[in-house]
CSV table of C-alpha atoms and ligand atoms in Angstrom, one decimal:
chain,number,residue,atom,x,y,z
J,1072,MET,CA,-13.2,42.6,36.5
J,1073,LEU,CA,-11.6,41.4,33.3
J,1074,ALA,CA,-9.5,43.6,30.8
J,1075,ARG,CA,-7.6,42.7,27.7
J,1076,CYS,CA,-5.2,44.3,25.2
J,1077,THR,CA,-3.2,43.0,22.4
J,1078,SER,CA,0.6,42.4,22.1
J,1079,ALA,CA,2.7,40.0,20.0
J,1080,ALA,CA,5.2,37.2,20.2
J,1081,ILE,CA,8.0,37.2,17.7
J,1082,VAL,CA,8.4,33.9,15.8
J,1083,GLY,CA,11.4,34.1,13.4
J,1084,VAL,CA,10.9,37.6,12.0
J,1085,GLU,CA,7.1,37.5,12.1
J,1086,ALA,CA,4.9,38.9,14.9
J,1087,CYS,CA,2.0,36.6,16.1
J,1088,PRO,CA,-0.8,38.4,17.9
J,1089,VAL,CA,-1.1,37.6,21.6
J,1090,VAL,CA,-4.1,38.6,23.7
J,1091,VAL,CA,-3.2,39.7,27.2
J,1092,GLU,CA,-6.1,39.1,29.6
J,1093,ALA,CA,-6.0,40.3,33.2
J,1094,ASP,CA,-8.4,39.3,35.9
J,1095,LEU,CA,-8.7,40.6,39.5
J,1096,GLY,CA,-10.6,38.1,41.6
J,1097,PRO,CA,-11.4,37.7,45.3
J,1098,GLY,CA,-9.1,35.7,47.4
J,1099,LEU,CA,-5.6,36.0,49.0
J,1100,PRO,CA,-3.2,38.3,47.2
J,1101,ALA,CA,-1.4,36.4,44.5
J,1102,PHE,CA,-0.1,37.0,41.0
J,1103,GLN,CA,-0.1,34.3,38.4
J,1104,ILE,CA,0.8,34.3,34.7
J,1105,VAL,CA,-0.4,31.5,32.5
J,1106,GLY,CA,-0.2,30.7,28.8
J,1107,LEU,CA,3.2,29.2,28.2
J,1108,PRO,CA,5.4,32.0,29.5
J,1109,ASP,CA,9.2,31.6,29.8
J,1110,THR,CA,11.3,32.8,32.8
J,1111,ALA,CA,11.6,36.4,31.6
J,1112,VAL,CA,7.8,36.6,31.4
J,1113,GLN,CA,7.4,35.1,34.8
J,1114,GLU,CA,9.8,37.7,36.2
J,1115,SER,CA,7.4,40.4,34.8
J,1116,ARG,CA,5.5,40.0,38.1
J,1117,GLU,CA,8.2,41.6,40.1
J,1118,ARG,CA,8.9,44.3,37.5
J,1119,ILE,CA,5.2,45.3,37.2
J,1120,ARG,CA,4.8,45.4,41.0
J,1121,SER,CA,7.8,47.7,41.5
J,1122,ALA,CA,7.1,49.8,38.4
J,1123,LEU,CA,3.5,50.5,39.6
J,1124,ARG,CA,4.7,51.4,43.1
J,1125,ASN,CA,7.5,53.6,41.9
J,1126,SER,CA,5.2,55.3,39.4
J,1127,GLY,CA,3.1,56.5,42.4
J,1128,GLN,CA,0.3,53.9,41.9
J,1129,ARG,CA,-1.3,52.1,44.8
J,1130,PRO,CA,-0.3,48.4,45.0
J,1131,LEU,CA,-2.7,45.8,43.6
J,1132,VAL,CA,-3.9,43.7,46.5
J,1133,SER,CA,-6.1,41.0,45.1
J,1134,ARG,CA,-5.8,37.8,43.3
J,1135,LEU,CA,-4.3,38.7,40.0
J,1136,THR,CA,-4.3,36.4,37.0
J,1137,VAL,CA,-2.8,37.2,33.6
J,1138,ASN,CA,-3.4,34.9,30.7
J,1139,LEU,CA,-1.5,35.1,27.4
J,1140,ALA,CA,-3.5,33.6,24.6
J,1141,PRO,CA,-3.1,31.5,22.4
J,1142,ALA,CA,-1.7,29.2,25.1
J,1143,ALA,CA,0.1,27.0,22.5
J,1144,LEU,CA,2.4,29.8,21.4
J,1145,ARG,CA,5.6,30.2,23.4
J,1146,LYS,CA,6.0,33.7,25.0
J,1147,GLN,CA,9.5,34.9,25.5
J,1148,GLY,CA,11.3,37.9,26.9
J,1149,PRO,CA,10.2,40.9,28.8
J,1150,SER,CA,8.1,42.7,26.1
J,1151,PHE,CA,4.8,41.7,27.7
J,1152,ASP,CA,5.4,43.9,30.8
J,1153,LEU,CA,3.6,47.0,29.4
J,1154,PRO,CA,0.5,45.3,28.0
J,1155,MET,CA,0.2,43.2,31.3
J,1156,ALA,CA,0.5,46.3,33.5
J,1157,LEU,CA,-2.1,48.2,31.4
J,1158,ALA,CA,-4.5,45.3,31.4
J,1159,LEU,CA,-4.1,45.0,35.2
J,1160,GLN,CA,-4.6,48.7,35.7
J,1161,ALA,CA,-7.8,48.5,33.6
J,1162,ALA,CA,-9.0,45.4,35.4
J,1163,ALA,CA,-8.5,47.3,38.7
J,1164,GLY,CA,-10.7,50.1,37.4
J,1165,ARG,CA,-7.8,52.6,37.5
J,1166,ILE,CA,-7.9,53.3,33.8
J,1167,PRO,CA,-10.9,53.1,31.5
J,1168,LEU,CA,-11.4,49.8,29.6
J,1169,THR,CA,-12.0,51.9,26.5
J,1170,TRP,CA,-8.3,52.9,26.4
J,1171,LEU,CA,-7.4,49.4,25.6
J,1172,GLU,CA,-9.9,48.9,22.8
J,1173,GLY,CA,-8.0,48.2,19.6
J,1174,LEU,CA,-4.7,48.9,21.4
J,1175,TRP,CA,-1.5,47.0,20.7
J,1176,ALA,CA,1.3,47.5,23.2
J,1177,THR,CA,4.8,46.2,23.9
J,1178,GLY,CA,7.6,47.3,26.2
J,1179,GLU,CA,9.8,46.2,29.1
J,1180,LEU,CA,9.3,47.9,32.4
J,1181,GLY,CA,12.2,49.1,34.6
J,1182,LEU,CA,11.6,48.9,38.4
J,1183,ASP,CA,11.2,52.7,38.3
J,1184,GLY,CA,8.4,52.5,35.8
J,1185,SER,CA,10.6,53.5,32.8
J,1186,LEU,CA,10.0,51.7,29.5
J,1187,ARG,CA,13.0,49.9,27.9
J,1188,PRO,CA,13.2,49.1,24.2
J,1189,VAL,CA,12.3,45.6,23.0
J,1190,ARG,CA,13.0,43.5,20.0
J,1191,GLY,CA,10.8,42.9,16.9
J,1192,VAL,CA,8.9,46.2,17.0
J,1193,LEU,CA,8.9,46.6,13.2
J,1194,ALA,CA,7.4,43.2,12.7
J,1195,MET,CA,4.9,44.0,15.4
J,1196,ALA,CA,4.0,47.3,13.8
J,1197,GLU,CA,3.3,45.5,10.5
J,1198,ALA,CA,1.1,43.0,12.2
J,1199,ALA,CA,-0.8,45.8,14.1
J,1200,GLN,CA,-1.4,47.7,10.9
J,1201,ALA,CA,-2.6,44.6,9.1
J,1202,ALA,CA,-5.0,43.8,12.0
J,1203,GLY,CA,-6.4,47.4,11.9
J,1204,ALA,CA,-5.1,48.4,15.4
J,1205,ARG,CA,-6.3,51.7,16.7
J,1206,HIS,CA,-2.9,52.6,18.3
J,1207,LEU,CA,0.4,50.9,18.8
J,1208,LEU,CA,2.0,51.8,22.1
J,1209,VAL,CA,5.8,51.3,22.3
J,1210,PRO,CA,8.8,52.5,24.4
J,1211,LYS,CA,10.1,55.8,23.2
J,1212,ALA,CA,13.4,54.3,21.9
J,1213,ASN,CA,11.3,52.1,19.5
J,1214,GLY,CA,9.1,54.9,18.3
J,1215,ASN,CA,10.9,55.7,15.2
J,1216,GLU,CA,11.1,52.1,14.2
J,1217,ALA,CA,7.3,51.6,14.6
J,1218,ALA,CA,6.7,54.8,12.7
J,1219,GLN,CA,8.1,53.2,9.5
J,1220,ILE,CA,4.8,51.6,8.9
J,1221,ASP,CA,2.3,53.9,7.1
J,1222,GLY,CA,-1.3,54.1,8.2
J,1223,LEU,CA,-0.6,53.1,11.8
J,1224,SER,CA,-1.1,55.4,14.8
J,1225,VAL,CA,2.0,55.1,17.0
J,1226,LEU,CA,2.3,56.2,20.6
J,1227,ALA,CA,5.8,56.2,22.1
J,1228,ALA,CA,6.2,56.7,25.8
J,1229,ALA,CA,9.3,57.0,28.1
J,1230,ASP,CA,7.6,55.5,31.2
J,1231,LEU,CA,4.4,54.0,32.4
J,1232,ASN,CA,2.8,57.3,33.5
J,1233,GLU,CA,3.5,58.8,30.1
J,1234,ALA,CA,2.0,55.8,28.4
J,1235,GLN,CA,-1.2,56.3,30.4
J,1236,ASP,CA,-1.2,60.0,29.6
J,1237,GLN,CA,-0.9,59.3,25.9
J,1238,LEU,CA,-3.7,56.8,26.0
J,1239,ASN,CA,-5.9,59.3,27.8
J,1240,ASN,CA,-5.2,61.9,25.1
J,1241,PRO,CA,-3.6,60.4,22.0
J,1242,GLN,CA,-4.3,63.4,19.8
J,1243,VAL,CA,-2.1,65.8,21.5
J,1244,HIS,CA,1.1,63.7,21.3
J,1245,PRO,CA,3.0,64.1,18.0
J,1246,ALA,CA,3.7,60.9,16.1
J,1247,PRO,CA,7.3,59.8,16.4
J,1248,ASP,CA,9.6,60.8,13.6
J,1249,GLN,CA,10.2,58.3,10.9
J,1250,GLY,CA,13.9,59.1,10.6
J,1251,ARG,CA,15.6,59.6,7.3
J,1252,PHE,CA,15.4,57.3,4.3
J,1253,VAL,CA,17.1,58.5,1.2
J,1254,GLY,CA,17.4,56.2,-1.8
J,1255,THR,CA,21.0,57.1,-2.4
J,1256,VAL,CA,24.1,56.4,-0.5
J,1257,ASP,CA,26.0,59.6,0.3
J,1258,GLU,CA,28.8,58.3,2.4
J,1259,PHE,CA,31.0,55.4,1.4
J,1260,ARG,CA,32.4,53.2,4.1
J,1261,PHE,CA,35.3,52.2,1.9
J,1262,ASP,CA,36.3,53.7,-1.5
J,1263,LEU,CA,38.1,51.9,-4.3
J,1264,ARG,CA,40.3,55.0,-4.5
J,1265,ASP,CA,42.0,53.8,-1.4
J,1266,LEU,CA,43.1,50.5,-2.9
J,1267,GLN,CA,46.4,50.4,-4.7
J,1268,GLY,CA,47.0,48.3,-7.8
J,1269,GLN,CA,45.0,45.0,-7.9
J,1270,SER,CA,43.6,45.5,-11.4
J,1271,HIS,CA,42.5,41.8,-11.6
J,1272,GLY,CA,40.8,42.0,-8.1
J,1273,ARG,CA,39.1,45.2,-9.1
J,1274,ARG,CA,37.8,43.7,-12.3
J,1275,ALA,CA,36.5,40.7,-10.4
J,1276,LEU,CA,34.8,42.9,-7.9
J,1277,GLU,CA,33.1,44.8,-10.7
J,1278,ILE,CA,31.8,41.5,-12.2
J,1279,ALA,CA,30.7,40.4,-8.7
J,1280,ALA,CA,28.8,43.6,-8.2
J,1281,ALA,CA,27.2,43.5,-11.7
J,1282,GLY,CA,26.0,39.9,-11.5
J,1283,GLY,CA,25.6,39.4,-7.7
J,1284,HIS,CA,28.1,36.6,-7.9
J,1285,HIS,CA,29.7,35.1,-4.8
J,1286,MET,CA,33.4,35.6,-4.8
J,1287,LEU,CA,36.5,33.9,-3.2
J,1288,LEU,CA,39.7,36.0,-3.0
J,1289,VAL,CA,42.9,34.0,-2.5
J,1290,GLY,CA,46.1,35.7,-1.8
J,1291,PRO,CA,48.9,36.4,0.8
J,1292,PRO,CA,48.2,38.4,3.9
J,1293,GLY,CA,48.0,42.1,3.6
J,1294,CYS,CA,47.4,42.2,-0.2
J,1295,GLY,CA,44.1,44.1,0.0
J,1296,LYS,CA,41.5,41.3,0.0
J,1297,SER,CA,39.6,42.8,2.8
J,1298,VAL,CA,39.6,46.3,1.3
J,1299,LEU,CA,38.2,44.8,-1.9
J,1300,ALA,CA,35.4,43.0,0.0
J,1301,ARG,CA,34.5,46.2,2.0
J,1302,CYS,CA,34.1,48.2,-1.2
J,1303,LEU,CA,31.5,45.8,-2.5
J,1304,PRO,CA,28.3,47.0,-0.7
J,1305,ASP,CA,28.6,50.5,-2.1
J,1306,LEU,CA,29.0,49.2,-5.6
J,1307,LEU,CA,25.6,47.5,-5.3
J,1308,PRO,CA,22.5,49.6,-5.9
J,1309,PRO,CA,21.1,51.3,-2.8
J,1310,LEU,CA,18.3,49.4,-1.0
J,1311,SER,CA,14.8,49.9,-2.1
J,1312,MET,CA,12.3,50.9,0.6
J,1313,GLU,CA,10.9,47.4,0.6
J,1314,GLU,CA,14.4,45.9,1.0
J,1315,ALA,CA,15.4,48.4,3.7
J,1316,LEU,CA,12.3,47.3,5.6
J,1317,ALA,CA,13.2,43.7,5.2
J,1318,VAL,CA,16.7,44.4,6.5
J,1319,ARG,CA,15.4,46.4,9.4
J,1320,ARG,CA,12.9,43.6,10.3
J,1321,VAL,CA,15.8,41.2,10.8
J,1322,HIS,CA,18.0,43.7,12.8
J,1323,SER,CA,15.0,44.6,14.9
J,1324,VAL,CA,14.5,41.0,16.0
J,1325,ALA,CA,18.2,40.6,16.7
J,1326,PHE,CA,18.8,43.8,18.7
J,1327,ALA,CA,16.5,45.6,21.1
J,1328,GLN,CA,17.6,49.1,19.9
J,1329,PRO,CA,18.7,49.1,16.4
J,1330,GLU,CA,20.0,52.4,14.9
J,1331,ALA,CA,17.4,55.1,14.1
J,1332,GLY,CA,15.6,55.3,10.8
J,1333,LEU,CA,15.9,53.2,7.7
J,1334,ARG,CA,19.2,53.0,5.8
J,1335,SER,CA,19.5,52.6,2.0
J,1336,GLN,CA,23.1,51.4,2.4
J,1337,ARG,CA,23.5,47.6,2.1
J,1338,PRO,CA,24.5,45.8,5.2
J,1339,PHE,CA,28.1,44.5,5.5
J,1340,ARG,CA,28.8,41.8,8.1
J,1341,ALA,CA,32.2,40.3,8.8
J,1342,PRO,CA,32.0,37.7,11.5
J,1343,HIS,CA,35.3,36.4,13.0
J,1344,HIS,CA,36.3,32.9,12.1
J,1345,SER,CA,36.0,31.8,15.8
J,1346,CYS,CA,32.3,32.3,15.7
J,1347,THR,CA,29.9,29.4,16.5
J,1348,PRO,CA,27.7,27.9,13.9
J,1349,ALA,CA,24.7,29.4,15.7
J,1350,ALA,CA,26.2,32.9,15.6
J,1351,LEU,CA,26.9,32.4,11.9
J,1352,VAL,CA,23.6,31.0,10.6
J,1353,GLY,CA,21.2,31.7,13.5
J,1354,GLY,CA,19.8,29.7,16.4
J,1355,GLY,CA,20.7,29.6,20.0
J,1356,SER,CA,18.7,28.3,22.9
J,1357,PRO,CA,16.2,29.0,24.4
J,1358,HIS,CA,15.4,31.9,22.1
J,1359,PRO,CA,16.8,31.5,18.5
J,1360,VAL,CA,18.0,34.8,17.0
J,1361,PRO,CA,19.1,35.6,13.5
J,1362,GLY,CA,22.7,34.8,12.7
J,1363,GLU,CA,25.3,36.8,10.7
J,1364,ILE,CA,24.0,35.4,7.4
J,1365,SER,CA,20.5,37.0,8.2
J,1366,LEU,CA,22.0,40.2,9.4
J,1367,ALA,CA,23.7,40.4,6.0
J,1368,HIS,CA,20.2,40.0,4.3
J,1369,HIS,CA,20.2,42.0,1.0
J,1370,GLY,CA,23.9,42.9,1.7
J,1371,VAL,CA,27.3,41.3,1.8
J,1372,LEU,CA,28.6,38.6,4.1
J,1373,PHE,CA,32.4,38.7,4.3
J,1374,LEU,CA,34.2,35.6,5.6
J,1375,ASP,CA,37.8,36.4,6.0
J,1376,GLU,CA,40.2,33.4,6.4
J,1377,LEU,CA,37.5,31.1,5.1
J,1378,PRO,CA,39.2,27.7,5.9
J,1379,GLU,CA,39.7,28.8,9.6
J,1380,PHE,CA,35.9,28.8,10.1
J,1381,GLY,CA,36.2,25.0,9.9
J,1382,ARG,CA,34.0,22.5,8.2
J,1383,HIS,CA,31.5,22.3,11.1
J,1384,CYS,CA,30.6,25.9,10.5
J,1385,LEU,CA,30.9,26.2,6.7
J,1386,ASP,CA,28.7,23.1,6.0
J,1387,HIS,CA,25.8,25.0,7.5
J,1388,LEU,CA,26.1,27.6,4.8
J,1389,ARG,CA,25.0,25.3,1.9
J,1390,GLU,CA,21.3,25.4,2.5
J,1391,PRO,CA,21.1,29.1,3.1
J,1392,LEU,CA,23.2,29.8,0.0
J,1393,GLU,CA,20.8,27.7,-2.1
J,1394,GLN,CA,17.5,28.9,-0.6
J,1395,GLY,CA,18.1,32.5,0.6
J,1396,ALA,CA,16.5,31.5,3.9
J,1397,ILE,CA,17.3,29.3,6.8
J,1398,ASP,CA,14.9,27.1,8.9
J,1399,ILE,CA,15.7,26.5,12.5
J,1400,ALA,CA,13.9,24.0,14.6
J,1401,ARG,CA,13.8,24.6,18.4
J,1402,ALA,CA,11.6,23.2,21.1
J,1403,GLY,CA,8.8,22.2,18.8
J,1404,GLN,CA,9.0,25.5,16.9
J,1405,ARG,CA,10.1,25.9,13.3
J,1406,LEU,CA,11.5,29.4,12.6
J,1407,ARG,CA,12.6,30.9,9.3
J,1408,PHE,CA,15.0,33.7,8.9
J,1409,PRO,CA,15.7,35.3,5.5
J,1410,CYS,CA,19.3,35.5,4.3
J,1411,GLN,CA,19.7,36.6,0.7
J,1412,PHE,CA,23.3,37.7,1.0
J,1413,GLN,CA,26.2,37.9,-1.4
J,1414,LEU,CA,29.2,36.0,-0.1
J,1415,VAL,CA,32.7,37.3,-0.3
J,1416,ALA,CA,35.2,34.9,1.1
J,1417,ALA,CA,38.9,35.5,1.5
J,1418,ALA,CA,41.7,33.0,2.2
J,1419,ASN,CA,45.4,32.7,2.3
J,1420,PRO,CA,46.6,30.2,-0.3
J,1421,CYS,CA,48.1,28.0,2.5
J,1422,PRO,CA,48.4,28.3,6.3
J,1423,CYS,CA,51.6,30.4,6.2
J,1424,GLY,CA,50.2,32.5,3.3
J,1425,TRP,CA,53.1,32.5,0.9
J,1426,TRP,CA,52.3,29.5,-1.4
J,1427,GLY,CA,52.9,30.6,-5.0
J,1428,ASP,CA,54.6,33.9,-4.0
J,1429,PRO,CA,57.7,34.7,-6.2
J,1430,VAL,CA,59.8,36.1,-3.3
J,1431,HIS,CA,58.8,34.4,0.0
J,1432,SER,CA,58.9,30.7,0.2
J,1433,CYS,CA,56.0,28.6,1.6
J,1434,SER,CA,56.9,26.5,4.6
J,1435,CYS,CA,53.7,24.4,4.6
J,1436,GLY,CA,54.1,21.5,2.2
J,1437,ASP,CA,51.5,20.0,0.0
J,1438,ALA,CA,49.9,17.8,2.6
J,1439,VAL,CA,49.4,20.7,5.1
J,1440,ARG,CA,48.0,22.9,2.3
J,1441,ARG,CA,45.5,20.2,1.2
J,1442,ARG,CA,44.4,19.7,4.8
J,1443,TYR,CA,43.9,23.4,5.1
J,1444,TRP,CA,41.7,23.6,2.0
J,1445,ARG,CA,39.8,20.5,3.0
J,1446,GLN,CA,38.0,22.6,5.7
J,1447,VAL,CA,36.2,24.2,2.8
J,1448,SER,CA,34.0,21.6,1.1
J,1449,GLY,CA,33.8,21.2,-2.6
J,1450,PRO,CA,30.0,21.9,-2.7
J,1451,LEU,CA,30.6,25.2,-1.0
J,1452,LEU,CA,33.4,26.2,-3.5
J,1453,ASP,CA,31.1,25.1,-6.3
J,1454,ARG,CA,28.5,27.7,-5.3
J,1455,ILE,CA,31.1,30.5,-5.5
J,1456,ASP,CA,31.1,31.7,-9.1
J,1457,LEU,CA,34.3,33.8,-9.0
J,1458,HIS,CA,37.6,32.4,-7.7
J,1459,VAL,CA,40.0,35.3,-7.8
J,1460,PRO,CA,43.8,35.1,-7.2
J,1461,VAL,CA,45.0,38.3,-5.6
J,1462,ARG,CA,48.8,38.9,-5.7
J,1463,ARG,CA,51.0,40.9,-3.4
J,1464,LEU,CA,51.8,44.4,-4.6
J,1465,SER,CA,55.2,44.8,-6.3
J,1466,PRO,CA,57.7,47.1,-4.5
J,1467,THR,CA,57.1,49.8,-7.3
J,1468,GLU,CA,53.4,49.7,-6.7
J,1469,VAL,CA,53.9,50.3,-3.0
J,1470,SER,CA,56.5,53.1,-3.4
J,1471,ARG,CA,54.9,54.9,-6.3
J,1472,PRO,CA,51.1,54.8,-5.9
J,1473,VAL,CA,49.1,55.9,-8.9
J,1474,ALA,CA,45.6,57.5,-8.7
J,1475,ALA,CA,43.1,54.7,-8.8
J,1476,GLU,CA,39.5,54.6,-10.1
J,1477,THR,CA,36.9,55.6,-7.5
J,1478,THR,CA,33.8,53.8,-6.3
J,1479,VAL,CA,31.6,56.4,-8.1
J,1480,GLN,CA,33.3,55.8,-11.4
J,1481,VAL,CA,32.8,52.1,-11.2
J,1482,GLN,CA,29.2,52.6,-10.1
J,1483,GLN,CA,28.4,54.6,-13.2
J,1484,ARG,CA,29.5,51.7,-15.5
J,1485,LEU,CA,27.5,49.3,-13.4
J,1486,VAL,CA,24.3,51.2,-13.9
J,1487,VAL,CA,24.4,50.4,-17.6
J,1488,SER,CA,25.0,46.7,-17.1
J,1489,ARG,CA,22.3,46.5,-14.6
J,1490,GLN,CA,19.9,48.0,-17.1
J,1491,ASN,CA,20.8,45.1,-19.5
J,1492,THR,CA,20.1,42.5,-16.8
J,1493,SER,CA,16.8,44.0,-15.7
J,1494,GLN,CA,15.5,44.4,-19.2
J,1495,ARG,CA,16.2,40.8,-19.8
J,1496,PHE,CA,14.0,39.7,-16.9
J,1497,GLY,CA,11.5,42.5,-17.0
J,1498,ARG,CA,12.2,42.9,-13.3
J,1499,GLN,CA,14.5,45.0,-11.4
J,1500,LEU,CA,17.8,43.7,-10.0
J,1501,PHE,CA,17.5,40.1,-10.9
J,1502,ASP,CA,21.1,38.8,-10.3
J,1503,ASN,CA,22.8,36.7,-12.9
J,1504,ARG,CA,24.0,34.5,-10.0
J,1505,LEU,CA,20.4,33.2,-9.6
J,1506,LEU,CA,20.1,32.0,-13.2
J,1507,ASP,CA,19.6,28.3,-13.5
J,1508,GLY,CA,20.9,26.2,-16.5
J,1509,ARG,CA,17.7,26.5,-18.5
J,1510,GLN,CA,17.4,30.3,-18.1
J,1511,LEU,CA,21.1,30.7,-18.9
J,1512,ARG,CA,20.8,28.8,-22.2
J,1513,LEU,CA,17.7,30.9,-23.1
J,1514,CYS,CA,19.4,34.3,-22.4
J,1515,SER,CA,23.0,33.5,-23.5
J,1516,PRO,CA,23.4,33.2,-27.3
J,1517,LEU,CA,27.0,32.3,-28.1
J,1518,SER,CA,29.0,33.5,-31.1
J,1519,ALA,CA,30.5,30.8,-33.3
J,1520,ALA,CA,33.9,31.5,-31.8
J,1521,ALA,CA,32.6,31.4,-28.3
J,1522,ARG,CA,30.8,28.1,-29.0
J,1523,ASP,CA,34.1,26.7,-30.3
J,1524,LEU,CA,36.0,27.9,-27.2
J,1525,LEU,CA,33.4,26.4,-24.9
J,1526,ASP,CA,33.8,23.0,-26.5
J,1527,ARG,CA,37.5,23.2,-26.1
J,1528,LEU,CA,37.3,24.3,-22.5
J,1529,ALA,CA,34.8,21.6,-21.6
J,1530,ASP,CA,37.0,19.1,-23.2
J,1531,ARG,CA,40.3,20.2,-21.7
J,1532,LEU,CA,39.1,20.9,-18.2
J,1533,GLY,CA,36.6,18.1,-18.0
J,1534,LEU,CA,33.9,20.5,-16.8
J,1535,SER,CA,30.8,19.1,-15.1
J,1536,MET,CA,27.4,20.5,-15.9
J,1537,ARG,CA,27.5,22.6,-12.7
J,1538,SER,CA,31.0,24.1,-13.5
J,1539,LEU,CA,29.8,24.8,-17.0
J,1540,ASP,CA,26.8,26.7,-15.7
J,1541,ARG,CA,29.1,28.7,-13.4
J,1542,LEU,CA,31.4,29.6,-16.2
J,1543,MET,CA,28.4,30.7,-18.4
J,1544,ARG,CA,26.9,32.8,-15.6
J,1545,VAL,CA,30.1,34.8,-15.2
J,1546,ALA,CA,30.4,35.1,-19.0
J,1547,ARG,CA,26.8,36.4,-19.1
J,1548,THR,CA,27.7,39.1,-16.6
J,1549,ILE,CA,30.9,40.0,-18.5
J,1550,ALA,CA,28.9,40.4,-21.7
J,1551,ASP,CA,26.4,42.6,-19.8
J,1552,LEU,CA,29.3,44.8,-18.7
J,1553,ALA,CA,30.4,45.0,-22.3
J,1554,ASN,CA,26.8,45.9,-23.3
J,1555,SER,CA,26.7,42.8,-25.5
J,1556,GLU,CA,23.6,40.6,-26.0
J,1557,ARG,CA,25.7,37.8,-27.4
J,1558,ILE,CA,28.5,36.1,-25.5
J,1559,GLU,CA,31.7,36.4,-27.4
J,1560,ALA,CA,34.8,34.3,-27.1
J,1561,GLU,CA,36.6,37.0,-25.2
J,1562,HIS,CA,33.9,37.1,-22.5
J,1563,LEU,CA,34.1,33.4,-22.1
J,1564,ALA,CA,37.9,33.4,-22.0
J,1565,GLU,CA,37.8,36.0,-19.2
J,1566,ALA,CA,35.2,34.1,-17.3
J,1567,ALA,CA,37.5,31.0,-17.4
J,1568,THR,CA,40.2,33.0,-15.6
J,1569,TYR,CA,37.9,33.1,-12.5
J,1570,ARG,CA,37.7,29.4,-11.9
J,1571,GLY,CA,41.4,28.9,-11.5
J,1572,CYS,CA,42.2,28.4,-7.9
J,1573,ASP,CA,39.9,25.5,-7.1
J,1574,LEU,CA,41.9,23.4,-9.6
J,1575,ASP,CA,45.0,23.2,-7.5
J,1576,VAL,CA,43.5,23.0,-4.1
J,1577,THR,CA,41.0,20.1,-4.5
Z,3026,ZN,ZN1,52.5,28.0,3.2
């Protein structure tokens, strides 16, 4: 007899439907899986046999064939265990074929019949809902993730027997809880109140938050660069439902058991500089997974000690910074992972960290310092709008701390500037960072004094078109923060202070 149910293969962050067909035929006992399965799928045979036996089922003693269609699509990982086991049970006449009608299922089987969580359940739930599935059956640990999709009946089971129980009587089992999604952030991971001094760095952070600008902090070790960076996610508006789903979709593909529920807090990722290019931007063989830049989707990517990442890693960032997505080609497949992140990079001014410090002296020398900065390519620095020197705290600032402004206070100012930005584009949360030259000129009327200053700056600094646009983008955000439609000379002058440190390193 032949039985079939539906499952899905994850390609990038999308789920592609896969029909799982099982056939029990005459002949010597054997178990064959066809349809481009990888090793983990081949190993399903042993897991399914043991799981059935340890769940109190009789062994299947016939010639078993499972086909995963379409055959051209590569099938990876252990997530096909459950649909294969159910299709085999139905083909053997042990469960009714009607249970599998309109059923989508996914899950890894343990040898004892328990169901282990799998990756990509959110994407699969979306695909099942779009295809009009009757039920989606998932491991219990993935239930809450699948329940995020409205209009889909989700069954979540702890083991194979419970899965069959639920299919027998889907009505009596309560739907898994969606978890909590609140559109506000009620707990800050880092608060600006905890940062001493650094008025210039704080101001730059506020501009970065208002305009979505990428930022490079340059200063000696221990001066607060990383605290500044860690305060950024909570200055940004909470994730919308749609963004939270997009974030979860990526995390769900990367980890088998992501945390429960959807979060409105923006992701913050801080990979170590020893990470590989694949860990940073995504990839890996044989199953490419999203990298740190995609895990930071709709959030902040913090690269501390930027030059230490090395050119071989950093050059991979250019395309994703430009496009907000990365394409990865592997074994005849082309995958796309989203990665609209805001970059905060931090670096010491030189390998020893003390170049430019009034007290400590730098032991590196110009040649060493240049070599250090050469690890960061000019085109990457060009894409970072705000270059911010961060100085060491003075002894008085250390010994006599003063009460600092809190994250909530800065957030309140940012709400106003964000309204200015979104009114301009008739769309919520369009970052000034994304403005191209034409849009910039359309939305940035200059006062006479500002026009005059711009001419002088362009002349004195020999600005290229790209540098000029960068300057204007930052000036646009500073004017938004000042609630001004027109860019005044003072806005432009302040913007010019944030392009300083690339001048003496390249
Ligand atoms: Zn040095």
